Amino acid sequence: MTKASNIPIENNIQVCPTQEQASETTAQLIADVIKAKQELGQVAVLGLATGNTPKLVYKELVQMHKNQGLTFKNVVSFNLDEYHGITPDHKLSYHRFMREYLFNHVDILPENIHLPFGTWKKNRIGQHCIEYEEKIKHYNGIDIQLLGIGRNGHIAFNEPGSPFDSVTRLIDLHPFTRNDAADEFGGLDKVPTQAITMGIHTIMNAKRILLLALGKRKAEIIKKTFESEMTPQIPATFLKARPDIEYIFDTEAASLL
Ligand code: GLP
């Protein structure tokens, strides 16, 4: 692993020269939490994200497991979201994504893995979402939450309009988000119209939050998020309510700051 040479531009913003270095930095912060909790004989509760952004983070964590003996035996994980209406084996389900990029390659205990299910029946979703929140509370909350950002400013699937006090729930996907996913689903008509997502309030309750943004595609929304007042129209702006949030960018994502 090469050591990332970061240029700190503010205390809580790190700009790394490359996507790889930003991802390594992020993985290291997560691994440090896992190890610190191990030393205390405690579980490390990770809030995990999907999408292209965290792929290299997970790759790095898998390397640390294989080459440096990082164990996930004390890890409990909660994923942010899942598309509604798809099974855990669907090739674009977040269940499958997590197995493919992380869970299948580390020693996390299957019973410690939590994701919302896209197969939850509509009349039971409310109850499942309450139970999801309760499980997080049962573990005393999320120790470290990894976040990406959508190009419309969503975090998890908290689309524009999501209130600050929102919790885990079913949400309609914004046309912008569905368009962004159209290619990988093989057409807009195949993209789910709804998702189950942790709420803004759920996310903000995490003890530590890392927002990772990579690449030129994210530069515009990062700029908007930093320049705008807090508004439900750009849900990521709510993160400003917590000055301790850690932002990790590559040079491209930070290029308009
Ligand atoms: C999806 C996920 C988000 C993620 C966002 C950005 O909408 N629900 O959690 O942050 O996409 O995705 P990407 O990292 O692929 O740009």
XYZ file of C-alpha atoms in Angstrom, residues 69-257:
189
model
C -4.494 -9.775 9.347
C -7.285 -7.221 9.777
C -10.190 -9.248 11.132
C -13.869 -8.359 10.812
C -14.989 -10.781 13.530
C -16.025 -7.877 15.778
C -17.732 -5.943 12.963
C -21.468 -5.340 12.799
C -22.599 -3.620 9.609
C -25.646 -1.627 8.576
C -26.030 -0.625 4.952
C -27.596 2.656 4.002
C -30.112 1.527 1.450
C -31.474 -0.929 -1.109
C -33.614 -0.634 -4.227
C -37.182 -1.710 -3.595
C -38.645 -4.465 -5.739
C -35.464 -6.426 -6.405
C -34.264 -9.624 -4.768
C -30.967 -9.923 -2.864
C -29.593 -11.939 -5.799
C -30.468 -9.395 -8.483
C -27.223 -8.432 -10.186
C -27.662 -4.795 -9.176
C -28.950 -5.343 -5.657
C -26.922 -3.802 -2.875
C -26.969 -7.174 -1.072
C -25.114 -8.638 -4.020
C -22.808 -5.634 -4.302
C -21.749 -5.947 -0.664
C -21.114 -9.690 -0.984
C -19.122 -9.175 -4.146
C -16.968 -6.273 -2.998
C -16.566 -6.964 0.720
C -18.476 -9.586 2.666
C -17.402 -12.640 0.611
C -13.748 -11.763 1.099
C -13.523 -11.031 4.819
C -14.395 -12.884 8.016
C -17.464 -10.846 9.019
C -20.080 -13.082 10.665
C -23.181 -13.372 8.446
C -25.464 -12.686 11.413
C -23.757 -9.324 11.922
C -24.653 -8.055 8.443
C -27.735 -5.842 8.086
C -29.248 -4.373 4.933
C -32.791 -3.319 4.122
C -34.474 -5.859 1.816
C -35.867 -4.886 -1.566
C -38.342 -7.750 -1.113
C -40.052 -6.277 1.958
C -43.803 -6.253 1.309
C -45.303 -2.781 1.030
C -47.676 -3.292 3.963
C -44.806 -4.408 6.223
C -42.129 -1.904 5.208
C -43.024 0.580 7.954
C -42.526 -2.084 10.624
C -39.301 -3.403 9.031
C -37.915 0.127 8.953
C -38.732 0.650 12.639
C -36.948 -2.631 13.403
C -33.924 -1.533 11.363
C -33.670 1.641 13.440
C -34.078 -0.367 16.641
C -31.298 -2.763 15.674
C -28.933 0.162 15.149
C -29.881 1.476 18.596
C -29.433 -2.009 20.067
C -25.752 -1.806 19.065
C -25.485 1.673 20.576
C -25.464 3.413 17.217
C -23.105 3.477 14.265
C -19.449 4.058 15.133
C -18.380 5.153 11.682
C -20.629 5.848 8.702
C -19.266 5.860 5.162
C -21.190 8.040 2.714
C -21.060 8.783 -0.976
C -23.018 11.570 -2.613
C -25.414 11.487 -5.536
C -25.061 14.115 -8.263
C -28.321 15.702 -7.080
C -26.984 15.934 -3.536
C -28.646 12.837 -2.154
C -27.012 10.885 0.632
C -28.002 7.234 0.804
C -31.322 7.534 -1.094
C -32.446 10.657 0.747
C -33.579 12.452 -2.352
C -34.184 16.217 -2.637
C -37.080 17.082 -0.340
C -35.979 14.681 2.405
C -36.446 16.311 5.797
C -33.728 16.659 8.397
C -35.615 14.457 10.847
C -36.233 11.594 8.391
C -35.567 8.007 9.464
C -35.398 4.684 7.619
C -38.261 4.537 5.116
C -39.475 3.798 1.597
C -38.780 6.634 -0.821
C -39.558 7.464 -4.454
C -36.396 7.763 -6.480
C -35.822 11.128 -8.120
C -35.867 11.110 -11.954
C -32.262 12.386 -11.882
C -31.162 9.377 -9.793
C -33.037 6.931 -12.005
C -31.457 8.475 -15.105
C -28.020 8.126 -13.554
C -28.703 4.410 -12.975
C -30.304 3.767 -16.390
C -27.144 2.553 -18.118
C -26.239 -0.065 -15.557
C -29.834 -1.343 -15.406
C -29.975 -1.518 -19.211
C -32.636 1.166 -19.693
C -34.597 3.694 -17.662
C -37.700 1.467 -17.614
C -35.729 -1.226 -15.752
C -34.549 1.088 -12.956
C -36.584 0.595 -9.767
C -38.840 3.522 -8.917
C -38.436 3.237 -5.152
C -35.844 2.394 -2.528
C -35.565 1.831 1.194
C -33.126 4.204 2.796
C -31.824 5.195 6.188
C -32.996 8.748 6.897
C -30.995 11.918 7.366
C -31.609 11.675 11.108
C -30.396 8.053 11.156
C -27.204 9.053 9.370
C -26.602 12.136 11.491
C -26.779 10.010 14.622
C -23.620 8.119 13.633
C -20.720 8.835 15.953
C -18.420 9.566 13.032
C -19.278 10.296 9.415
C -16.944 10.138 6.418
C -18.123 11.505 3.099
C -16.068 10.276 0.180
C -16.417 11.876 -3.259
C -14.316 10.949 -6.262
C -13.951 12.210 -9.786
C -14.941 15.173 -11.914
C -18.606 14.084 -12.008
C -18.894 15.024 -8.341
C -17.152 18.408 -8.491
C -20.323 20.403 -9.201
C -22.414 18.916 -6.398
C -19.541 19.206 -3.914
C -19.249 22.886 -4.738
C -23.047 23.376 -4.427
C -23.148 21.493 -1.128
C -20.407 23.633 0.364
C -21.768 26.917 -0.967
C -25.451 26.400 -0.228
C -27.297 26.962 3.031
C -28.776 23.830 4.590
C -31.765 22.871 2.461
C -33.803 19.709 1.901
C -33.358 20.399 -1.826
C -29.704 19.365 -1.431
C -29.848 16.782 1.360
C -26.040 16.643 1.697
C -26.126 20.235 2.981
C -27.643 18.866 6.205
C -24.216 17.417 6.991
C -23.176 20.988 7.843
C -25.124 20.608 11.077
C -22.179 18.471 12.195
C -18.889 20.372 11.900
C -17.002 17.187 12.770
C -17.911 15.410 9.537
C -14.826 14.281 7.625
C -14.754 14.919 3.886
C -12.330 12.965 1.731
C -12.006 14.019 -1.897
C -9.695 13.352 -4.763
C -8.351 16.387 -6.595
C -11.015 16.170 -9.290
C -13.987 16.088 -6.928
C -12.515 19.057 -5.058
C -11.591 20.955 -8.210
C -14.376 23.561 -7.973
C -13.934 24.335 -4.279
